[in-house]
Amino acid sequence: MALPFYNVYKPHTGDQADQREYRSSVWPGLSISAHERHIKASSPSVVKALSSAVYGGGMIELDRIFNIYVDRHYRCDDPPRDIADLLSEWQEQQDQCAGLLTAVRLEHTAIQEYESDEFGLLCCTTAGVSNAARAGSARTVFNTAGKKMGNEAVSQKRGESSVSSYTPGTINIMLWMNGHMTAGAMVNAIQTAVEAKAAALVDFGVVDSENGLTATGTTTDAIVLAVNQADENKPLIRYAGTATTMGAAIGRLVYDTITESLQAAQEWKERNNKP
């Protein structure tokens, strides 16, 4: 199912409990559940992951990934603290997990899966592009202290403050791979996923919110790749570029889920007369 939680968040639809959980067909025991303010993906065991998440980034071990809704006016100098506070509120263990933030309506979460004799792959995506950006083009940026730097030489903007360098409008991608990968292949998989993301935005006609050029992402995109490494019968995957079955599957699932999430958001805006 592409948008498994599409009806969960609709008002006056009665008890939707049977629709609040999606169970993977390619990763035994992996489930994704819809909650009031977040989407939670849970593995039955701790696995290795490579993550750019604002909470739980780096090469880590995890058994849960949270995609947490914040409104478009969210501004904070310490998103990891906010996520830790929410995990505590939800009585969730704060280690061995990754936390993402999104302003995308959670019913627009798109999920697709693929399975072969070598691996199984699940991709779960929310796509928002209100702060779409093109890598390599001149635009407003922020330094490590959160100071806003302009399109021109950064020296001209030194010391100018900003409310925050984090603004929601994000493409968040979870990739769960049931199989064996080298660390290098995991990095390669992230590279392929990012290429597919850029292709999806080009084909959907998304442009940089500042300069009108074709966007390659947003200013706050995040991705988490979790790999089971458990089934000894599956071959070791050393490459995940676009000419491999792994890379082709990643590319297709990332491209399709981003497109589906963006399409759902566009249709919602049209129905509700939103700009």
PDB file of C-alpha atoms in Angstrom, residues 15-269:
ATOM      1  CA  ASP A  15     -12.171   3.674  14.972  1.00  0.00           C
ATOM      2  CA  GLN A  16      -9.275   3.358  12.539  1.00  0.00           C
ATOM      3  CA  ALA A  17      -7.142   1.144  14.803  1.00  0.00           C
ATOM      4  CA  ASP A  18      -6.898  -1.566  12.155  1.00  0.00           C
ATOM      5  CA  GLN A  19      -5.232   0.935   9.799  1.00  0.00           C
ATOM      6  CA  ARG A  20      -2.691   2.307  12.256  1.00  0.00           C
ATOM      7  CA  GLU A  21      -0.052  -0.356  11.696  1.00  0.00           C
ATOM      8  CA  TYR A  22       1.729  -1.458   8.549  1.00  0.00           C
ATOM      9  CA  ARG A  23       3.613  -4.772   8.695  1.00  0.00           C
ATOM     10  CA  SER A  24       6.481  -5.342   6.305  1.00  0.00           C
ATOM     11  CA  SER A  25       6.328  -8.271   3.919  1.00  0.00           C
ATOM     12  CA  VAL A  26      10.106  -8.235   3.290  1.00  0.00           C
ATOM     13  CA  TRP A  27      11.484  -7.794   6.837  1.00  0.00           C
ATOM     14  CA  PRO A  28       9.892 -10.219   9.349  1.00  0.00           C
ATOM     15  CA  GLY A  29       8.679  -8.379  12.430  1.00  0.00           C
ATOM     16  CA  LEU A  30       9.275  -4.875  11.077  1.00  0.00           C
ATOM     17  CA  SER A  31       6.229  -2.660  11.613  1.00  0.00           C
ATOM     18  CA  ILE A  32       5.387   0.978  11.001  1.00  0.00           C
ATOM     19  CA  SER A  33       2.669   2.523  13.137  1.00  0.00           C
ATOM     20  CA  ALA A  34       0.769   5.804  13.037  1.00  0.00           C
ATOM     21  CA  HIS A  35       0.413   7.848  16.224  1.00  0.00           C
ATOM     22  CA  GLU A  36      -1.125  11.220  16.994  1.00  0.00           C
ATOM     23  CA  ARG A  37       2.050  13.170  16.305  1.00  0.00           C
ATOM     24  CA  HIS A  38       4.509  10.692  14.819  1.00  0.00           C
ATOM     25  CA  ILE A  39       5.169   7.681  12.632  1.00  0.00           C
ATOM     26  CA  LYS A  40       7.170   4.950  14.354  1.00  0.00           C
ATOM     27  CA  ALA A  41       9.093   2.188  12.571  1.00  0.00           C
ATOM     28  CA  SER A  42      10.112  -0.692  14.841  1.00  0.00           C
ATOM     29  CA  SER A  43      12.412  -3.646  14.229  1.00  0.00           C
ATOM     30  CA  PRO A  44      12.261  -6.726  16.491  1.00  0.00           C
ATOM     31  CA  SER A  45      16.045  -6.547  16.945  1.00  0.00           C
ATOM     32  CA  VAL A  46      18.785  -3.916  17.028  1.00  0.00           C
ATOM     33  CA  VAL A  47      20.435  -3.421  13.629  1.00  0.00           C
ATOM     34  CA  LYS A  48      23.210  -1.305  12.131  1.00  0.00           C
ATOM     35  CA  ALA A  49      22.235   1.981  10.540  1.00  0.00           C
ATOM     36  CA  LEU A  50      23.736   4.950   8.734  1.00  0.00           C
ATOM     37  CA  SER A  51      21.843   8.122   9.475  1.00  0.00           C
ATOM     38  CA  SER A  52      21.794  11.868   8.869  1.00  0.00           C
ATOM     39  CA  ALA A  53      18.925  12.253  11.343  1.00  0.00           C
ATOM     40  CA  VAL A  54      18.906  15.283  13.602  1.00  0.00           C
ATOM     41  CA  TYR A  55      18.582  12.818  16.508  1.00  0.00           C
ATOM     42  CA  GLY A  56      20.605   9.622  16.273  1.00  0.00           C
ATOM     43  CA  GLY A  57      22.852  10.566  13.378  1.00  0.00           C
ATOM     44  CA  GLY A  58      25.987   8.771  12.208  1.00  0.00           C
ATOM     45  CA  MET A  59      26.843   5.076  12.096  1.00  0.00           C
ATOM     46  CA  ILE A  60      24.687   3.730  14.903  1.00  0.00           C
ATOM     47  CA  GLU A  61      22.708   0.741  16.137  1.00  0.00           C
ATOM     48  CA  LEU A  62      18.945   1.125  16.395  1.00  0.00           C
ATOM     49  CA  ASP A  63      15.639  -0.697  16.530  1.00  0.00           C
ATOM     50  CA  ARG A  64      13.299   2.275  16.053  1.00  0.00           C
ATOM     51  CA  ILE A  65      12.990   5.317  13.785  1.00  0.00           C
ATOM     52  CA  PHE A  66      10.569   8.146  14.608  1.00  0.00           C
ATOM     53  CA  ASN A  67       9.244  10.660  12.071  1.00  0.00           C
ATOM     54  CA  ILE A  68       7.767  13.446  14.198  1.00  0.00           C
ATOM     55  CA  TYR A  69       5.334  16.118  13.059  1.00  0.00           C
ATOM     56  CA  VAL A  70       6.010  19.793  13.800  1.00  0.00           C
ATOM     57  CA  ASP A  71       4.092  22.710  12.356  1.00  0.00           C
ATOM     58  CA  ARG A  72       5.574  25.045   9.767  1.00  0.00           C
ATOM     59  CA  HIS A  73       6.248  27.720  12.387  1.00  0.00           C
ATOM     60  CA  TYR A  74       8.538  25.455  14.392  1.00  0.00           C
ATOM     61  CA  ARG A  75      11.800  27.200  15.272  1.00  0.00           C
ATOM     62  CA  CYS A  76      14.318  25.804  17.705  1.00  0.00           C
ATOM     63  CA  ASP A  77      18.045  26.016  18.324  1.00  0.00           C
ATOM     64  CA  ASP A  78      18.094  22.486  19.754  1.00  0.00           C
ATOM     65  CA  PRO A  79      15.900  19.984  17.840  1.00  0.00           C
ATOM     66  CA  PRO A  80      17.653  16.957  19.455  1.00  0.00           C
ATOM     67  CA  ARG A  81      16.531  18.210  22.865  1.00  0.00           C
ATOM     68  CA  ASP A  82      12.952  18.558  21.636  1.00  0.00           C
ATOM     69  CA  ILE A  83      13.001  15.023  20.257  1.00  0.00           C
ATOM     70  CA  ALA A  84      14.459  13.641  23.504  1.00  0.00           C
ATOM     71  CA  ASP A  85      11.693  15.390  25.450  1.00  0.00           C
ATOM     72  CA  LEU A  86       9.034  13.855  23.197  1.00  0.00           C
ATOM     73  CA  LEU A  87      10.539  10.368  23.493  1.00  0.00           C
ATOM     74  CA  SER A  88      10.441  10.750  27.264  1.00  0.00           C
ATOM     75  CA  GLU A  89       6.814  11.898  27.076  1.00  0.00           C
ATOM     76  CA  TRP A  90       5.967   8.834  24.977  1.00  0.00           C
ATOM     77  CA  GLN A  91       7.864   6.585  27.411  1.00  0.00           C
ATOM     78  CA  GLU A  92      10.258   5.503  24.686  1.00  0.00           C
ATOM     79  CA  GLN A  93      13.852   4.480  25.294  1.00  0.00           C
ATOM     80  CA  GLN A  94      16.017   7.397  24.155  1.00  0.00           C
ATOM     81  CA  ASP A  95      18.989   5.428  22.856  1.00  0.00           C
ATOM     82  CA  GLN A  96      19.222   3.000  19.920  1.00  0.00           C
ATOM     83  CA  CYS A  97      16.834   5.059  17.817  1.00  0.00           C
ATOM     84  CA  ALA A  98      16.758   7.889  15.285  1.00  0.00           C
ATOM     85  CA  GLY A  99      14.408  10.862  15.279  1.00  0.00           C
ATOM     86  CA  LEU A 100      13.337  12.948  12.270  1.00  0.00           C
ATOM     87  CA  LEU A 101      11.208  16.101  12.150  1.00  0.00           C
ATOM     88  CA  THR A 102       8.694  16.908   9.435  1.00  0.00           C
ATOM     89  CA  ALA A 103       6.006  19.473   8.657  1.00  0.00           C
ATOM     90  CA  VAL A 104       4.377  17.055   6.207  1.00  0.00           C
ATOM     91  CA  ARG A 105       0.920  15.814   7.123  1.00  0.00           C
ATOM     92  CA  LEU A 106       1.488  12.296   8.445  1.00  0.00           C
ATOM     93  CA  GLU A 107      -1.288  10.798   6.345  1.00  0.00           C
ATOM     94  CA  HIS A 108       0.925  11.572   3.352  1.00  0.00           C
ATOM     95  CA  THR A 109       3.481   8.990   4.483  1.00  0.00           C
ATOM     96  CA  ALA A 110       4.306   6.768   1.498  1.00  0.00           C
ATOM     97  CA  ILE A 111       5.586   3.191   1.864  1.00  0.00           C
ATOM     98  CA  GLN A 112       6.778   0.776  -0.796  1.00  0.00           C
ATOM     99  CA  GLU A 113       8.638  -2.547  -0.658  1.00  0.00           C
ATOM    100  CA  TYR A 114      10.732  -4.717  -2.944  1.00  0.00           C
ATOM    101  CA  GLU A 115      12.063  -8.246  -2.515  1.00  0.00           C
ATOM    102  CA  SER A 116      14.516 -10.416  -4.417  1.00  0.00           C
ATOM    103  CA  ASP A 117      16.532 -13.547  -3.622  1.00  0.00           C
ATOM    104  CA  GLU A 118      19.375 -11.295  -2.434  1.00  0.00           C
ATOM    105  CA  PHE A 119      17.581  -8.774  -0.197  1.00  0.00           C
ATOM    106  CA  GLY A 120      14.343  -7.181   0.884  1.00  0.00           C
ATOM    107  CA  LEU A 121      13.871  -3.411   0.904  1.00  0.00           C
ATOM    108  CA  LEU A 122      11.284  -1.142   2.512  1.00  0.00           C
ATOM    109  CA  CYS A 123      11.171   2.612   1.902  1.00  0.00           C
ATOM    110  CA  CYS A 124       9.069   4.972   4.037  1.00  0.00           C
ATOM    111  CA  THR A 125       8.989   8.626   2.997  1.00  0.00           C
ATOM    112  CA  THR A 126       7.389  11.948   3.833  1.00  0.00           C
ATOM    113  CA  ALA A 127       8.057  14.717   1.325  1.00  0.00           C
ATOM    114  CA  GLY A 128       7.584  18.412   1.946  1.00  0.00           C
ATOM    115  CA  VAL A 129       9.215  21.041  -0.266  1.00  0.00           C
ATOM    116  CA  SER A 130       8.258  24.415   1.192  1.00  0.00           C
ATOM    117  CA  ASN A 131      11.974  25.195   1.602  1.00  0.00           C
ATOM    118  CA  ALA A 132      13.178  23.439  -1.553  1.00  0.00           C
ATOM    119  CA  ALA A 133      16.759  24.174  -2.536  1.00  0.00           C
ATOM    120  CA  ARG A 134      19.219  23.498  -5.329  1.00  0.00           C
ATOM    121  CA  ALA A 135      22.656  22.253  -4.300  1.00  0.00           C
ATOM    122  CA  GLY A 136      25.435  24.285  -5.886  1.00  0.00           C
ATOM    123  CA  SER A 137      23.452  27.492  -6.397  1.00  0.00           C
ATOM    124  CA  ALA A 138      23.857  30.756  -4.495  1.00  0.00           C
ATOM    125  CA  ARG A 139      21.363  31.077  -1.648  1.00  0.00           C
ATOM    126  CA  THR A 140      21.049  31.988   2.023  1.00  0.00           C
ATOM    127  CA  VAL A 141      23.058  29.666   4.264  1.00  0.00           C
ATOM    128  CA  PHE A 142      23.841  29.335   7.972  1.00  0.00           C
ATOM    129  CA  ASN A 143      27.129  28.788   9.757  1.00  0.00           C
ATOM    130  CA  THR A 144      27.695  26.416  12.691  1.00  0.00           C
ATOM    131  CA  ALA A 145      26.524  29.048  15.167  1.00  0.00           C
ATOM    132  CA  GLY A 146      23.226  29.499  13.336  1.00  0.00           C
ATOM    133  CA  LYS A 147      24.204  32.880  11.890  1.00  0.00           C
ATOM    134  CA  LYS A 148      22.590  33.690   8.557  1.00  0.00           C
ATOM    135  CA  MET A 149      24.998  34.261   5.685  1.00  0.00           C
ATOM    136  CA  GLY A 150      23.847  35.809   2.413  1.00  0.00           C
ATOM    137  CA  ASN A 151      24.209  34.824  -1.215  1.00  0.00           C
ATOM    138  CA  GLU A 152      27.245  37.037  -1.616  1.00  0.00           C
ATOM    139  CA  ALA A 153      30.579  36.760   0.187  1.00  0.00           C
ATOM    140  CA  VAL A 154      29.982  35.482   3.708  1.00  0.00           C
ATOM    141  CA  SER A 155      32.133  38.256   5.130  1.00  0.00           C
ATOM    142  CA  GLN A 156      29.429  40.765   4.191  1.00  0.00           C
ATOM    143  CA  LYS A 157      26.931  38.989   6.449  1.00  0.00           C
ATOM    144  CA  ARG A 158      29.186  38.133   9.390  1.00  0.00           C
ATOM    145  CA  GLY A 159      27.397  38.481  12.703  1.00  0.00           C
ATOM    146  CA  GLU A 160      23.856  38.721  11.359  1.00  0.00           C
ATOM    147  CA  SER A 161      21.591  36.596  13.514  1.00  0.00           C
ATOM    148  CA  SER A 162      18.736  34.325  12.514  1.00  0.00           C
ATOM    149  CA  VAL A 163      15.823  32.897  14.434  1.00  0.00           C
ATOM    150  CA  SER A 164      16.995  29.405  13.535  1.00  0.00           C
ATOM    151  CA  SER A 165      18.897  27.444  10.946  1.00  0.00           C
ATOM    152  CA  TYR A 166      16.269  24.674  11.155  1.00  0.00           C
ATOM    153  CA  THR A 167      13.023  25.196   9.256  1.00  0.00           C
ATOM    154  CA  PRO A 168      10.692  22.251   8.589  1.00  0.00           C
ATOM    155  CA  GLY A 169       9.828  21.572   4.980  1.00  0.00           C
ATOM    156  CA  THR A 170      11.686  18.353   4.728  1.00  0.00           C
ATOM    157  CA  ILE A 171      12.047  15.125   2.743  1.00  0.00           C
ATOM    158  CA  ASN A 172      12.573  12.342   5.276  1.00  0.00           C
ATOM    159  CA  ILE A 173      13.488   8.891   3.969  1.00  0.00           C
ATOM    160  CA  MET A 174      13.683   5.634   5.925  1.00  0.00           C
ATOM    161  CA  LEU A 175      15.280   2.683   4.135  1.00  0.00           C
ATOM    162  CA  TRP A 176      15.120  -0.734   5.815  1.00  0.00           C
ATOM    163  CA  MET A 177      17.260  -3.350   4.034  1.00  0.00           C
ATOM    164  CA  ASN A 178      16.858  -7.003   4.986  1.00  0.00           C
ATOM    165  CA  GLY A 179      20.176  -8.448   3.843  1.00  0.00           C
ATOM    166  CA  HIS A 180      23.970  -8.057   4.090  1.00  0.00           C
ATOM    167  CA  MET A 181      25.863  -4.903   3.059  1.00  0.00           C
ATOM    168  CA  THR A 182      29.389  -3.654   3.529  1.00  0.00           C
ATOM    169  CA  ALA A 183      29.838  -0.215   5.120  1.00  0.00           C
ATOM    170  CA  GLY A 184      30.940   1.094   1.731  1.00  0.00           C
ATOM    171  CA  ALA A 185      27.786  -0.241   0.089  1.00  0.00           C
ATOM    172  CA  MET A 186      25.698   1.501   2.746  1.00  0.00           C
ATOM    173  CA  VAL A 187      27.306   4.818   1.791  1.00  0.00           C
ATOM    174  CA  ASN A 188      26.745   3.957  -1.875  1.00  0.00           C
ATOM    175  CA  ALA A 189      23.075   3.253  -1.109  1.00  0.00           C
ATOM    176  CA  ILE A 190      22.665   6.698   0.467  1.00  0.00           C
ATOM    177  CA  GLN A 191      24.267   8.243  -2.623  1.00  0.00           C
ATOM    178  CA  THR A 192      21.839   6.428  -4.931  1.00  0.00           C
ATOM    179  CA  ALA A 193      18.861   7.424  -2.777  1.00  0.00           C
ATOM    180  CA  VAL A 194      19.877  11.088  -2.964  1.00  0.00           C
ATOM    181  CA  GLU A 195      20.199  10.854  -6.753  1.00  0.00           C
ATOM    182  CA  ALA A 196      16.684   9.385  -6.947  1.00  0.00           C
ATOM    183  CA  LYS A 197      15.369  12.148  -4.693  1.00  0.00           C
ATOM    184  CA  ALA A 198      16.784  14.808  -7.011  1.00  0.00           C
ATOM    185  CA  ALA A 199      15.285  13.051 -10.044  1.00  0.00           C
ATOM    186  CA  ALA A 200      11.854  12.923  -8.408  1.00  0.00           C
ATOM    187  CA  LEU A 201      11.945  16.650  -7.649  1.00  0.00           C
ATOM    188  CA  VAL A 202      13.012  17.489 -11.191  1.00  0.00           C
ATOM    189  CA  ASP A 203      10.181  15.447 -12.686  1.00  0.00           C
ATOM    190  CA  PHE A 204       7.650  16.899 -10.248  1.00  0.00           C
ATOM    191  CA  GLY A 205       8.705  20.440 -11.179  1.00  0.00           C
ATOM    192  CA  VAL A 206       9.928  21.519  -7.729  1.00  0.00           C
ATOM    193  CA  VAL A 207      12.073  24.670  -7.732  1.00  0.00           C
ATOM    194  CA  ASP A 208      14.385  26.359  -5.249  1.00  0.00           C
ATOM    195  CA  SER A 209      12.263  28.606  -3.026  1.00  0.00           C
ATOM    196  CA  GLU A 210      14.807  31.462  -3.320  1.00  0.00           C
ATOM    197  CA  ASN A 211      16.068  31.479  -6.898  1.00  0.00           C
ATOM    198  CA  GLY A 212      13.527  29.509  -8.942  1.00  0.00           C
ATOM    199  CA  LEU A 213      16.069  26.990 -10.217  1.00  0.00           C
ATOM    200  CA  THR A 214      15.233  23.274 -10.305  1.00  0.00           C
ATOM    201  CA  ALA A 215      15.520  21.928  -6.757  1.00  0.00           C
ATOM    202  CA  THR A 216      17.634  18.916  -5.775  1.00  0.00           C
ATOM    203  CA  GLY A 217      16.259  18.632  -2.229  1.00  0.00           C
ATOM    204  CA  THR A 218      15.279  20.854   0.688  1.00  0.00           C
ATOM    205  CA  THR A 219      17.508  22.597   3.196  1.00  0.00           C
ATOM    206  CA  THR A 220      16.763  20.060   5.944  1.00  0.00           C
ATOM    207  CA  ASP A 221      16.426  16.643   4.272  1.00  0.00           C
ATOM    208  CA  ALA A 222      17.297  13.540   6.299  1.00  0.00           C
ATOM    209  CA  ILE A 223      17.769   9.853   5.573  1.00  0.00           C
ATOM    210  CA  VAL A 224      18.244   6.704   7.646  1.00  0.00           C
ATOM    211  CA  LEU A 225      19.420   3.390   6.182  1.00  0.00           C
ATOM    212  CA  ALA A 226      19.000   0.400   8.510  1.00  0.00           C
ATOM    213  CA  VAL A 227      20.464  -2.988   7.526  1.00  0.00           C
ATOM    214  CA  ASN A 228      19.508  -6.275   9.136  1.00  0.00           C
ATOM    215  CA  GLN A 229      22.776  -8.171   8.453  1.00  0.00           C
ATOM    216  CA  ALA A 230      21.057 -11.232   9.952  1.00  0.00           C
ATOM    217  CA  ASP A 231      20.194 -13.737   7.222  1.00  0.00           C
ATOM    218  CA  GLU A 232      23.362 -15.707   6.486  1.00  0.00           C
ATOM    219  CA  ASN A 233      21.769 -17.194   3.368  1.00  0.00           C
ATOM    220  CA  LYS A 234      21.753 -13.829   1.631  1.00  0.00           C
ATOM    221  CA  PRO A 235      24.868 -12.723  -0.317  1.00  0.00           C
ATOM    222  CA  LEU A 236      27.066  -9.856   0.822  1.00  0.00           C
ATOM    223  CA  ILE A 237      26.221  -6.704  -1.151  1.00  0.00           C
ATOM    224  CA  ARG A 238      29.324  -4.631  -1.882  1.00  0.00           C
ATOM    225  CA  TYR A 239      27.865  -2.073  -4.299  1.00  0.00           C
ATOM    226  CA  ALA A 240      24.605  -0.147  -4.467  1.00  0.00           C
ATOM    227  CA  GLY A 241      25.010   2.120  -7.480  1.00  0.00           C
ATOM    228  CA  THR A 242      22.404   2.595 -10.171  1.00  0.00           C
ATOM    229  CA  ALA A 243      23.703  -0.355 -12.243  1.00  0.00           C
ATOM    230  CA  THR A 244      23.075  -2.857  -9.427  1.00  0.00           C
ATOM    231  CA  THR A 245      19.808  -4.542  -8.473  1.00  0.00           C
ATOM    232  CA  MET A 246      20.152  -2.981  -5.012  1.00  0.00           C
ATOM    233  CA  GLY A 247      20.702   0.502  -6.446  1.00  0.00           C
ATOM    234  CA  ALA A 248      17.875   0.092  -8.951  1.00  0.00           C
ATOM    235  CA  ALA A 249      15.476  -0.927  -6.162  1.00  0.00           C
ATOM    236  CA  ILE A 250      16.539   1.950  -3.934  1.00  0.00           C
ATOM    237  CA  GLY A 251      16.184   4.407  -6.791  1.00  0.00           C
ATOM    238  CA  ARG A 252      12.719   3.224  -7.765  1.00  0.00           C
ATOM    239  CA  LEU A 253      11.326   3.083  -4.222  1.00  0.00           C
ATOM    240  CA  VAL A 254      12.751   6.481  -3.240  1.00  0.00           C
ATOM    241  CA  TYR A 255      11.564   8.076  -6.488  1.00  0.00           C
ATOM    242  CA  ASP A 256       8.082   6.588  -6.216  1.00  0.00           C
ATOM    243  CA  THR A 257       7.501   7.327  -2.519  1.00  0.00           C
ATOM    244  CA  ILE A 258       8.636  10.937  -2.869  1.00  0.00           C
ATOM    245  CA  THR A 259       6.350  11.377  -5.876  1.00  0.00           C
ATOM    246  CA  GLU A 260       3.406   9.767  -4.042  1.00  0.00           C
ATOM    247  CA  SER A 261       3.867  11.911  -0.944  1.00  0.00           C
ATOM    248  CA  LEU A 262       4.173  15.107  -3.003  1.00  0.00           C
ATOM    249  CA  GLN A 263       1.128  14.175  -5.090  1.00  0.00           C
ATOM    250  CA  ALA A 264      -0.946  13.555  -1.957  1.00  0.00           C
ATOM    251  CA  ALA A 265       0.076  16.936  -0.547  1.00  0.00           C
ATOM    252  CA  GLN A 266      -0.743  18.708  -3.810  1.00  0.00           C
ATOM    253  CA  GLU A 267      -4.190  17.115  -3.964  1.00  0.00           C
ATOM    254  CA  TRP A 268      -4.848  18.057  -0.323  1.00  0.00           C
ATOM    255  CA  LYS A 269      -3.937  21.682  -1.047  1.00  0.00           C
TER     256      LYS A 269
END
